[in-house]
mmCIF file with all atom_site columns, C-alpha atoms in Angstrom:
data_model
loop_
_atom_site.group_PDB
_atom_site.id
_atom_site.type_symbol
_atom_site.label_atom_id
_atom_site.label_alt_id
_atom_site.label_comp_id
_atom_site.label_asym_id
_atom_site.label_entity_id
_atom_site.label_seq_id
_atom_site.pdbx_PDB_ins_code
_atom_site.Cartn_x
_atom_site.Cartn_y
_atom_site.Cartn_z
_atom_site.occupancy
_atom_site.B_iso_or_equiv
_atom_site.pdbx_formal_charge
_atom_site.auth_seq_id
_atom_site.auth_comp_id
_atom_site.auth_asym_id
_atom_site.auth_atom_id
_atom_site.pdbx_PDB_model_num
ATOM 1   C CA . UNK I 1 1   ? -18.203 -13.721 41.178  1.00 61.00 ? 158 UNK I CA 1
ATOM 2   C CA . UNK I 1 2   ? -19.507 -12.747 37.756  1.00 60.00 ? 159 UNK I CA 1
ATOM 3   C CA . UNK I 1 3   ? -17.504 -9.538  37.832  1.00 56.00 ? 160 UNK I CA 1
ATOM 4   C CA . UNK I 1 4   ? -14.364 -11.411 38.842  1.00 56.00 ? 161 UNK I CA 1
ATOM 5   C CA . UNK I 1 5   ? -14.845 -13.923 36.026  1.00 54.00 ? 162 UNK I CA 1
ATOM 6   C CA . UNK I 1 6   ? -15.361 -11.103 33.536  1.00 56.00 ? 163 UNK I CA 1
ATOM 7   C CA . UNK I 1 7   ? -12.263 -9.307  34.749  1.00 48.00 ? 164 UNK I CA 1
ATOM 8   C CA . UNK I 1 8   ? -10.278 -12.520 34.394  1.00 54.00 ? 165 UNK I CA 1
ATOM 9   C CA . UNK I 1 9   ? -11.557 -12.973 30.847  1.00 55.00 ? 166 UNK I CA 1
ATOM 10  C CA . UNK I 1 10  ? -10.655 -9.398  29.947  1.00 52.00 ? 167 UNK I CA 1
ATOM 11  C CA . UNK I 1 11  ? -7.174  -9.864  31.385  1.00 53.00 ? 168 UNK I CA 1
ATOM 12  C CA . UNK I 1 12  ? -6.687  -13.006 29.317  1.00 54.00 ? 169 UNK I CA 1
ATOM 13  C CA . UNK I 1 13  ? -7.895  -11.257 26.156  1.00 53.00 ? 170 UNK I CA 1
ATOM 14  C CA . UNK I 1 14  ? -5.505  -8.385  26.852  1.00 55.00 ? 171 UNK I CA 1
ATOM 15  C CA . UNK I 1 15  ? -2.600  -10.800 27.238  1.00 56.00 ? 172 UNK I CA 1
ATOM 16  C CA . UNK I 1 16  ? -3.504  -12.562 23.985  1.00 51.00 ? 173 UNK I CA 1
ATOM 17  C CA . UNK I 1 17  ? -3.687  -9.230  22.168  1.00 57.00 ? 174 UNK I CA 1
ATOM 18  C CA . UNK I 1 18  ? -0.268  -8.288  23.513  1.00 53.00 ? 175 UNK I CA 1
ATOM 19  C CA . UNK I 1 19  ? 1.199   -11.613 22.387  1.00 51.00 ? 176 UNK I CA 1
ATOM 20  C CA . UNK I 1 20  ? -0.328  -11.195 18.931  1.00 60.00 ? 177 UNK I CA 1
ATOM 21  C CA . UNK I 1 21  ? 1.242   -7.769  18.610  1.00 54.00 ? 178 UNK I CA 1
ATOM 22  C CA . UNK I 1 22  ? 4.592   -9.217  19.653  1.00 55.00 ? 179 UNK I CA 1
ATOM 23  C CA . UNK I 1 23  ? 4.281   -11.989 17.089  1.00 51.00 ? 180 UNK I CA 1
ATOM 24  C CA . UNK I 1 24  ? 4.050   -9.783  14.020  1.00 57.00 ? 181 UNK I CA 1
ATOM 25  C CA . UNK I 1 25  ? 7.464   -8.047  14.245  1.00 65.00 ? 182 UNK I CA 1
ATOM 26  C CA . UNK I 1 26  ? 9.195   -11.408 14.818  1.00 63.00 ? 183 UNK I CA 1
ATOM 27  C CA . UNK I 1 27  ? 7.373   -12.906 11.844  1.00 64.00 ? 184 UNK I CA 1
ATOM 28  C CA . UNK I 1 28  ? 8.146   -10.065 9.426   1.00 73.00 ? 185 UNK I CA 1
ATOM 29  C CA . UNK I 1 29  ? 11.720  -9.535  10.565  1.00 75.00 ? 186 UNK I CA 1
ATOM 30  C CA . UNK I 1 30  ? 12.561  -13.050 9.390   1.00 68.00 ? 187 UNK I CA 1
ATOM 31  C CA . UNK I 1 31  ? 10.710  -12.595 6.082   1.00 72.00 ? 188 UNK I CA 1
ATOM 32  C CA . UNK I 1 32  ? 12.398  -9.246  5.357   1.00 80.00 ? 189 UNK I CA 1
ATOM 33  C CA . UNK I 1 33  ? 15.805  -10.767 5.950   1.00 78.00 ? 190 UNK I CA 1
ATOM 34  C CA . UNK I 1 34  ? 14.992  -13.329 3.281   1.00 73.00 ? 191 UNK I CA 1
ATOM 35  C CA . UNK I 1 35  ? 13.990  -10.625 0.783   1.00 80.00 ? 192 UNK I CA 1
ATOM 36  C CA . UNK I 1 36  ? 17.080  -8.569  1.563   1.00 82.00 ? 193 UNK I CA 1
ATOM 37  C CA . UNK I 1 37  ? 19.278  -11.456 0.447   1.00 75.00 ? 194 UNK I CA 1
ATOM 38  C CA . UNK I 1 38  ? 17.537  -11.426 -2.962  1.00 77.00 ? 195 UNK I CA 1
ATOM 39  C CA . UNK I 1 39  ? 17.504  -7.722  -3.802  1.00 81.00 ? 196 UNK I CA 1
ATOM 40  C CA . UNK I 1 40  ? 21.003  -7.540  -5.310  1.00 80.00 ? 197 UNK I CA 1
ATOM 41  C CA . UNK I 1 41  ? 21.153  -11.037 -6.731  1.00 80.00 ? 198 UNK I CA 1
ATOM 42  C CA . UNK I 1 42  ? 17.797  -11.120 -8.532  1.00 82.00 ? 199 UNK I CA 1
ATOM 43  C CA . UNK I 1 43  ? 15.654  -7.942  -8.533  1.00 84.00 ? 200 UNK I CA 1
ATOM 44  C CA . UNK I 1 44  ? 12.770  -9.615  -10.409 1.00 85.00 ? 201 UNK I CA 1
ATOM 45  C CA . UNK I 1 45  ? 12.522  -12.425 -7.875  1.00 83.00 ? 202 UNK I CA 1
ATOM 46  C CA . UNK I 1 46  ? 12.813  -9.957  -5.008  1.00 83.00 ? 203 UNK I CA 1
ATOM 47  C CA . UNK I 1 47  ? 9.740   -8.111  -6.367  1.00 86.00 ? 204 UNK I CA 1
ATOM 48  C CA . UNK I 1 48  ? 7.823   -11.401 -6.425  1.00 86.00 ? 205 UNK I CA 1
ATOM 49  C CA . UNK I 1 49  ? 9.018   -12.034 -2.878  1.00 85.00 ? 206 UNK I CA 1
ATOM 50  C CA . UNK I 1 50  ? 7.643   -8.650  -1.820  1.00 87.00 ? 207 UNK I CA 1
ATOM 51  C CA . UNK I 1 51  ? 4.259   -9.617  -3.289  1.00 88.00 ? 208 UNK I CA 1
ATOM 52  C CA . UNK I 1 52  ? 4.319   -12.796 -1.211  1.00 85.00 ? 209 UNK I CA 1
ATOM 53  C CA . UNK I 1 53  ? 5.246   -10.811 1.876   1.00 84.00 ? 210 UNK I CA 1
ATOM 54  C CA . UNK I 1 54  ? 2.273   -8.518  1.255   1.00 85.00 ? 211 UNK I CA 1
ATOM 55  C CA . UNK I 1 55  ? 0.022   -11.588 1.273   1.00 83.00 ? 212 UNK I CA 1
ATOM 56  C CA . UNK I 1 56  ? 1.560   -12.653 4.590   1.00 80.00 ? 213 UNK I CA 1
ATOM 57  C CA . UNK I 1 57  ? 0.974   -9.165  5.970   1.00 79.00 ? 214 UNK I CA 1
ATOM 58  C CA . UNK I 1 58  ? -2.693  -9.226  5.002   1.00 80.00 ? 215 UNK I CA 1
ATOM 59  C CA . UNK I 1 59  ? -3.125  -12.576 6.742   1.00 77.00 ? 216 UNK I CA 1
ATOM 60  C CA . UNK I 1 60  ? -1.329  -11.378 9.849   1.00 74.00 ? 217 UNK I CA 1
ATOM 61  C CA . UNK I 1 61  ? -3.524  -8.287  10.092  1.00 72.00 ? 218 UNK I CA 1
ATOM 62  C CA . UNK I 1 62  ? -6.682  -10.388 9.742   1.00 73.00 ? 219 UNK I CA 1
ATOM 63  C CA . UNK I 1 63  ? -5.609  -13.002 12.277  1.00 67.00 ? 220 UNK I CA 1
ATOM 64  C CA . UNK I 1 64  ? -5.117  -10.402 15.001  1.00 63.00 ? 221 UNK I CA 1
ATOM 65  C CA . UNK I 1 65  ? -8.917  -10.140 15.172  1.00 70.00 ? 222 UNK I CA 1
ATOM 66  C CA . UNK I 1 66  ? -9.581  -13.895 15.492  1.00 78.00 ? 223 UNK I CA 1
ATOM 67  C CA . UNK I 1 67  ? -8.757  -16.434 18.181  1.00 79.00 ? 224 UNK I CA 1
ATOM 68  C CA . UNK I 1 68  ? -9.015  -19.349 15.720  1.00 86.00 ? 225 UNK I CA 1
ATOM 69  C CA . UNK I 1 69  ? -8.660  -19.734 11.953  1.00 89.00 ? 226 UNK I CA 1
ATOM 70  C CA . UNK I 1 70  ? -9.456  -22.609 9.559   1.00 93.00 ? 227 UNK I CA 1
ATOM 71  C CA . UNK I 1 71  ? -6.553  -24.949 8.938   1.00 95.00 ? 228 UNK I CA 1
ATOM 72  C CA . UNK I 1 72  ? -7.003  -24.369 5.192   1.00 95.00 ? 229 UNK I CA 1
ATOM 73  C CA . UNK I 1 73  ? -6.060  -20.696 5.678   1.00 91.00 ? 230 UNK I CA 1
ATOM 74  C CA . UNK I 1 74  ? -3.061  -21.583 7.811   1.00 92.00 ? 231 UNK I CA 1
ATOM 75  C CA . UNK I 1 75  ? -1.810  -24.041 5.179   1.00 95.00 ? 232 UNK I CA 1
ATOM 76  C CA . UNK I 1 76  ? -2.195  -21.422 2.450   1.00 92.00 ? 233 UNK I CA 1
ATOM 77  C CA . UNK I 1 77  ? -0.106  -18.863 4.310   1.00 89.00 ? 234 UNK I CA 1
ATOM 78  C CA . UNK I 1 78  ? 2.536   -21.471 5.199   1.00 93.00 ? 235 UNK I CA 1
ATOM 79  C CA . UNK I 1 79  ? 2.881   -22.323 1.506   1.00 94.00 ? 236 UNK I CA 1
ATOM 80  C CA . UNK I 1 80  ? 3.307   -18.610 0.732   1.00 89.00 ? 237 UNK I CA 1
ATOM 81  C CA . UNK I 1 81  ? 6.001   -18.390 3.399   1.00 89.00 ? 238 UNK I CA 1
ATOM 82  C CA . UNK I 1 82  ? 7.740   -21.547 2.168   1.00 93.00 ? 239 UNK I CA 1
ATOM 83  C CA . UNK I 1 83  ? 7.731   -20.208 -1.405  1.00 90.00 ? 240 UNK I CA 1
ATOM 84  C CA . UNK I 1 84  ? 9.328   -17.020 -0.089  1.00 85.00 ? 241 UNK I CA 1
ATOM 85  C CA . UNK I 1 85  ? 12.044  -18.971 1.703   1.00 86.00 ? 242 UNK I CA 1
ATOM 86  C CA . UNK I 1 86  ? 12.639  -21.225 -1.307  1.00 89.00 ? 243 UNK I CA 1
ATOM 87  C CA . UNK I 1 87  ? 13.465  -18.132 -3.345  1.00 83.00 ? 244 UNK I CA 1
ATOM 88  C CA . UNK I 1 88  ? 16.325  -17.528 -0.928  1.00 81.00 ? 245 UNK I CA 1
ATOM 89  C CA . UNK I 1 89  ? 17.412  -21.094 -0.161  1.00 86.00 ? 246 UNK I CA 1
ATOM 90  C CA . UNK I 1 90  ? 16.492  -22.622 -3.544  1.00 87.00 ? 247 UNK I CA 1
ATOM 91  C CA . UNK I 1 91  ? 17.205  -26.369 -3.668  1.00 93.00 ? 248 UNK I CA 1
ATOM 92  C CA . UNK I 1 92  ? 18.517  -26.305 -0.100  1.00 96.00 ? 249 UNK I CA 1
ATOM 93  C CA . UNK I 1 93  ? 14.910  -26.278 1.172   1.00 97.00 ? 250 UNK I CA 1
ATOM 94  C CA . UNK I 1 94  ? 12.583  -29.195 0.446   1.00 97.00 ? 251 UNK I CA 1
ATOM 95  C CA . UNK I 1 95  ? 9.108   -29.408 2.015   1.00 98.00 ? 252 UNK I CA 1
ATOM 96  C CA . UNK I 1 96  ? 6.891   -32.495 2.181   1.00 98.00 ? 253 UNK I CA 1
ATOM 97  C CA . UNK I 1 97  ? 3.193   -32.407 3.104   1.00 97.00 ? 254 UNK I CA 1
ATOM 98  C CA . UNK I 1 98  ? 1.077   -35.264 4.461   1.00 97.00 ? 255 UNK I CA 1
ATOM 99  C CA . UNK I 1 99  ? -2.454  -33.960 5.126   1.00 96.00 ? 256 UNK I CA 1
ATOM 100 C CA . UNK I 1 100 ? -4.890  -36.575 6.433   1.00 94.00 ? 257 UNK I CA 1
ATOM 101 C CA . UNK I 1 101 ? -7.574  -34.240 7.810   1.00 92.00 ? 258 UNK I CA 1
ATOM 102 C CA . UNK I 1 102 ? -10.449 -32.101 6.571   1.00 91.00 ? 259 UNK I CA 1
ATOM 103 C CA . UNK I 1 103 ? -8.716  -28.740 6.516   1.00 92.00 ? 260 UNK I CA 1
ATOM 104 C CA . UNK I 1 104 ? -12.002 -26.811 6.622   1.00 88.00 ? 261 UNK I CA 1
ATOM 105 C CA . UNK I 1 105 ? -13.246 -28.683 9.700   1.00 91.00 ? 262 UNK I CA 1
ATOM 106 C CA . UNK I 1 106 ? -10.153 -27.950 11.790  1.00 93.00 ? 263 UNK I CA 1
ATOM 107 C CA . UNK I 1 107 ? -9.532  -24.614 13.481  1.00 92.00 ? 264 UNK I CA 1
ATOM 108 C CA . UNK I 1 108 ? -6.367  -23.577 15.315  1.00 91.00 ? 265 UNK I CA 1
ATOM 109 C CA . UNK I 1 109 ? -4.764  -20.468 16.794  1.00 87.00 ? 266 UNK I CA 1
ATOM 110 C CA . UNK I 1 110 ? -3.520  -18.322 13.881  1.00 86.00 ? 267 UNK I CA 1
ATOM 111 C CA . UNK I 1 111 ? 0.129   -18.685 12.891  1.00 86.00 ? 268 UNK I CA 1
ATOM 112 C CA . UNK I 1 112 ? 0.617   -21.582 15.344  1.00 90.00 ? 269 UNK I CA 1
ATOM 113 C CA . UNK I 1 113 ? 1.485   -24.226 12.746  1.00 94.00 ? 270 UNK I CA 1
ATOM 114 C CA . UNK I 1 114 ? 3.303   -21.547 10.776  1.00 91.00 ? 271 UNK I CA 1
ATOM 115 C CA . UNK I 1 115 ? 5.515   -20.869 13.799  1.00 90.00 ? 272 UNK I CA 1
ATOM 116 C CA . UNK I 1 116 ? 6.622   -24.523 13.851  1.00 94.00 ? 273 UNK I CA 1
ATOM 117 C CA . UNK I 1 117 ? 7.458   -24.473 10.148  1.00 94.00 ? 274 UNK I CA 1
ATOM 118 C CA . UNK I 1 118 ? 9.267   -21.148 10.441  1.00 90.00 ? 275 UNK I CA 1
ATOM 119 C CA . UNK I 1 119 ? 11.276  -22.461 13.375  1.00 90.00 ? 276 UNK I CA 1
ATOM 120 C CA . UNK I 1 120 ? 12.208  -25.611 11.428  1.00 94.00 ? 277 UNK I CA 1
ATOM 121 C CA . UNK I 1 121 ? 13.532  -23.535 8.531   1.00 92.00 ? 278 UNK I CA 1
ATOM 122 C CA . UNK I 1 122 ? 15.197  -20.807 10.568  1.00 88.00 ? 279 UNK I CA 1
ATOM 123 C CA . UNK I 1 123 ? 16.971  -22.994 13.128  1.00 88.00 ? 280 UNK I CA 1
ATOM 124 C CA . UNK I 1 124 ? 17.190  -26.248 11.162  1.00 93.00 ? 281 UNK I CA 1
ATOM 125 C CA . UNK I 1 125 ? 17.523  -25.998 7.397   1.00 95.00 ? 282 UNK I CA 1
ATOM 126 C CA . UNK I 1 126 ? 19.093  -22.547 7.397   1.00 90.00 ? 283 UNK I CA 1
ATOM 127 C CA . UNK I 1 127 ? 22.038  -23.805 9.475   1.00 90.00 ? 284 UNK I CA 1
ATOM 128 C CA . UNK I 1 128 ? 22.848  -26.721 7.147   1.00 95.00 ? 285 UNK I CA 1
ATOM 129 C CA . UNK I 1 129 ? 25.214  -25.858 4.252   1.00 93.00 ? 286 UNK I CA 1
ATOM 130 C CA . UNK I 1 130 ? 23.654  -28.591 2.121   1.00 94.00 ? 287 UNK I CA 1
ATOM 131 C CA . UNK I 1 131 ? 20.108  -27.790 3.284   1.00 95.00 ? 288 UNK I CA 1
ATOM 132 C CA . UNK I 1 132 ? 17.495  -30.397 4.109   1.00 96.00 ? 289 UNK I CA 1
ATOM 133 C CA . UNK I 1 133 ? 13.815  -31.319 4.323   1.00 97.00 ? 290 UNK I CA 1
ATOM 134 C CA . UNK I 1 134 ? 10.886  -30.130 6.415   1.00 98.00 ? 291 UNK I CA 1
ATOM 135 C CA . UNK I 1 135 ? 8.111   -32.739 6.715   1.00 98.00 ? 292 UNK I CA 1
ATOM 136 C CA . UNK I 1 136 ? 4.661   -31.553 7.798   1.00 98.00 ? 293 UNK I CA 1
ATOM 137 C CA . UNK I 1 137 ? 2.096   -34.172 8.843   1.00 98.00 ? 294 UNK I CA 1
ATOM 138 C CA . UNK I 1 138 ? -1.485  -33.377 9.867   1.00 97.00 ? 295 UNK I CA 1
ATOM 139 C CA . UNK I 1 139 ? -3.599  -36.153 11.381  1.00 96.00 ? 296 UNK I CA 1
ATOM 140 C CA . UNK I 1 140 ? -6.605  -36.562 13.697  1.00 94.00 ? 297 UNK I CA 1
ATOM 141 C CA . UNK I 1 141 ? -8.056  -38.903 16.317  1.00 91.00 ? 298 UNK I CA 1
ATOM 142 C CA . UNK I 1 142 ? -11.581 -38.843 17.703  1.00 90.00 ? 299 UNK I CA 1
ATOM 143 C CA . UNK I 1 143 ? -10.599 -36.232 20.265  1.00 91.00 ? 300 UNK I CA 1
ATOM 144 C CA . UNK I 1 144 ? -7.536  -34.430 18.891  1.00 92.00 ? 301 UNK I CA 1
ATOM 145 C CA . UNK I 1 145 ? -5.914  -32.760 15.927  1.00 94.00 ? 302 UNK I CA 1
ATOM 146 C CA . UNK I 1 146 ? -2.216  -33.594 15.769  1.00 96.00 ? 303 UNK I CA 1
ATOM 147 C CA . UNK I 1 147 ? 0.320   -31.564 13.796  1.00 97.00 ? 304 UNK I CA 1
ATOM 148 C CA . UNK I 1 148 ? 3.947   -32.648 13.499  1.00 97.00 ? 305 UNK I CA 1
ATOM 149 C CA . UNK I 1 149 ? 6.804   -30.802 11.847  1.00 98.00 ? 306 UNK I CA 1
ATOM 150 C CA . UNK I 1 150 ? 10.091  -32.660 11.403  1.00 97.00 ? 307 UNK I CA 1
ATOM 151 C CA . UNK I 1 151 ? 13.235  -31.061 10.030  1.00 97.00 ? 308 UNK I CA 1
ATOM 152 C CA . UNK I 1 152 ? 16.794  -32.071 9.324   1.00 96.00 ? 309 UNK I CA 1
ATOM 153 C CA . UNK I 1 153 ? 19.266  -30.557 11.763  1.00 92.00 ? 310 UNK I CA 1
ATOM 154 C CA . UNK I 1 154 ? 20.263  -30.711 15.407  1.00 88.00 ? 311 UNK I CA 1
ATOM 155 C CA . UNK I 1 155 ? 17.967  -29.813 18.279  1.00 86.00 ? 312 UNK I CA 1
ATOM 156 C CA . UNK I 1 156 ? 19.004  -26.701 20.181  1.00 80.00 ? 313 UNK I CA 1
ATOM 157 C CA . UNK I 1 157 ? 17.269  -25.907 23.485  1.00 76.00 ? 314 UNK I CA 1
ATOM 158 C CA . UNK I 1 158 ? 18.318  -22.283 22.989  1.00 68.00 ? 315 UNK I CA 1
ATOM 159 C CA . UNK I 1 159 ? 16.427  -21.972 19.706  1.00 62.00 ? 316 UNK I CA 1
ATOM 160 C CA . UNK I 1 160 ? 13.453  -23.828 21.164  1.00 62.00 ? 317 UNK I CA 1
ATOM 161 C CA . UNK I 1 161 ? 13.194  -21.072 23.760  1.00 63.00 ? 318 UNK I CA 1
ATOM 162 C CA . UNK I 1 162 ? 13.260  -18.321 21.135  1.00 64.00 ? 319 UNK I CA 1
ATOM 163 C CA . UNK I 1 163 ? 10.572  -15.658 21.026  1.00 73.00 ? 320 UNK I CA 1
ATOM 164 C CA . UNK I 1 164 ? 8.440   -17.409 18.395  1.00 79.00 ? 321 UNK I CA 1
ATOM 165 C CA . UNK I 1 165 ? 8.028   -20.695 20.266  1.00 85.00 ? 322 UNK I CA 1
ATOM 166 C CA . UNK I 1 166 ? 7.792   -19.012 23.680  1.00 83.00 ? 323 UNK I CA 1
ATOM 167 C CA . UNK I 1 167 ? 5.029   -16.837 22.271  1.00 82.00 ? 324 UNK I CA 1
ATOM 168 C CA . UNK I 1 168 ? 3.223   -19.883 20.880  1.00 85.00 ? 325 UNK I CA 1
ATOM 169 C CA . UNK I 1 169 ? 3.434   -21.745 24.199  1.00 86.00 ? 326 UNK I CA 1
ATOM 170 C CA . UNK I 1 170 ? 2.012   -18.768 26.064  1.00 83.00 ? 327 UNK I CA 1
ATOM 171 C CA . UNK I 1 171 ? -0.849  -18.282 23.614  1.00 81.00 ? 328 UNK I CA 1
ATOM 172 C CA . UNK I 1 172 ? -1.797  -21.963 23.894  1.00 83.00 ? 329 UNK I CA 1
ATOM 173 C CA . UNK I 1 173 ? -1.708  -21.756 27.693  1.00 80.00 ? 330 UNK I CA 1
ATOM 174 C CA . UNK I 1 174 ? -4.030  -18.764 27.703  1.00 76.00 ? 331 UNK I CA 1
ATOM 175 C CA . UNK I 1 175 ? -6.520  -20.185 25.214  1.00 70.00 ? 332 UNK I CA 1
ATOM 176 C CA . UNK I 1 176 ? -6.944  -23.848 26.169  1.00 65.00 ? 333 UNK I CA 1
ATOM 177 C CA . UNK I 1 177 ? -4.411  -24.760 28.853  1.00 62.00 ? 334 UNK I CA 1
ATOM 178 C CA . UNK I 1 178 ? -5.822  -28.174 29.787  1.00 71.00 ? 335 UNK I CA 1
ATOM 179 C CA . UNK I 1 179 ? -6.518  -29.549 26.321  1.00 79.00 ? 336 UNK I CA 1
ATOM 180 C CA . UNK I 1 180 ? -3.484  -28.548 24.270  1.00 88.00 ? 337 UNK I CA 1
ATOM 181 C CA . UNK I 1 181 ? 0.088   -29.784 24.252  1.00 90.00 ? 338 UNK I CA 1
ATOM 182 C CA . UNK I 1 182 ? 3.257   -28.719 22.499  1.00 92.00 ? 339 UNK I CA 1
ATOM 183 C CA . UNK I 1 183 ? 6.616   -30.494 22.468  1.00 93.00 ? 340 UNK I CA 1
ATOM 184 C CA . UNK I 1 184 ? 9.869   -30.201 20.549  1.00 93.00 ? 341 UNK I CA 1
ATOM 185 C CA . UNK I 1 185 ? 12.815  -32.581 20.813  1.00 92.00 ? 342 UNK I CA 1
ATOM 186 C CA . UNK I 1 186 ? 15.507  -34.384 18.888  1.00 92.00 ? 343 UNK I CA 1
ATOM 187 C CA . UNK I 1 187 ? 14.582  -37.639 17.199  1.00 89.00 ? 344 UNK I CA 1
ATOM 188 C CA . UNK I 1 188 ? 16.244  -40.634 18.925  1.00 77.00 ? 345 UNK I CA 1
ATOM 189 C CA . UNK I 1 189 ? 19.687  -41.253 17.478  1.00 69.00 ? 346 UNK I CA 1
ATOM 190 C CA . UNK I 1 190 ? 19.726  -44.416 15.386  1.00 73.00 ? 347 UNK I CA 1
ATOM 191 C CA . UNK I 1 191 ? 22.806  -43.591 13.363  1.00 74.00 ? 348 UNK I CA 1
ATOM 192 C CA . UNK I 1 192 ? 20.932  -41.572 10.743  1.00 82.00 ? 349 UNK I CA 1
ATOM 193 C CA . UNK I 1 193 ? 21.410  -37.803 10.269  1.00 87.00 ? 350 UNK I CA 1
ATOM 194 C CA . UNK I 1 194 ? 19.978  -35.760 13.177  1.00 90.00 ? 351 UNK I CA 1
ATOM 195 C CA . UNK I 1 195 ? 16.422  -34.450 13.025  1.00 95.00 ? 352 UNK I CA 1
ATOM 196 C CA . UNK I 1 196 ? 14.099  -32.355 15.178  1.00 95.00 ? 353 UNK I CA 1
ATOM 197 C CA . UNK I 1 197 ? 10.435  -33.149 15.799  1.00 96.00 ? 354 UNK I CA 1
ATOM 198 C CA . UNK I 1 198 ? 7.842   -30.599 16.940  1.00 96.00 ? 355 UNK I CA 1
ATOM 199 C CA . UNK I 1 199 ? 4.345   -31.801 17.876  1.00 97.00 ? 356 UNK I CA 1
ATOM 200 C CA . UNK I 1 200 ? 1.263   -29.680 18.475  1.00 96.00 ? 357 UNK I CA 1
ATOM 201 C CA . UNK I 1 201 ? -1.961  -31.296 19.730  1.00 94.00 ? 358 UNK I CA 1
ATOM 202 C CA . UNK I 1 202 ? -5.294  -29.474 19.875  1.00 93.00 ? 359 UNK I CA 1
ATOM 203 C CA . UNK I 1 203 ? -8.778  -30.647 20.900  1.00 90.00 ? 360 UNK I CA 1
ATOM 204 C CA . UNK I 1 204 ? -11.315 -31.388 18.189  1.00 87.00 ? 361 UNK I CA 1
#
């Protein structure tokens, strides 16, 4: 029984490692596309963007060795990523933060919240000619951390099944299948412009 349990644990760790390795190319492909758009228009800003990408790379390499990271680290790397995207999208991308938790007390799977923000920009704001806003809210109850990311734009089931979100769902299932939840859907239509809401809940 002990051997079987150990083998099961090793299999799970192997699957998580594989998913982490799959995550990095997806993550950097999107970032490099953003830098490519800047290289001819503004070489100085593209060099700054490359510096930001290097910071993202360092974080990604470190996170591959850890199952959980402090929320403070995740927020830092999201802000680096957002700054990178704002170089490309400029005033088309607005980001609002509402942090109501102790960011050093919370730990989460690395790049999980980042994936929600990246998805909101890539499939939401990026598709709107006039751009829009991404709102990030972090709250807590006695038993859960709750992270919500809302973006302007229409919900697309196809984009919600893209590699980034599919990867995130699988990683959550492997780590804490009974105590985590993830959902993404359109906000009920009340006549206002369409929005998409993604919610990630993790145990405290």
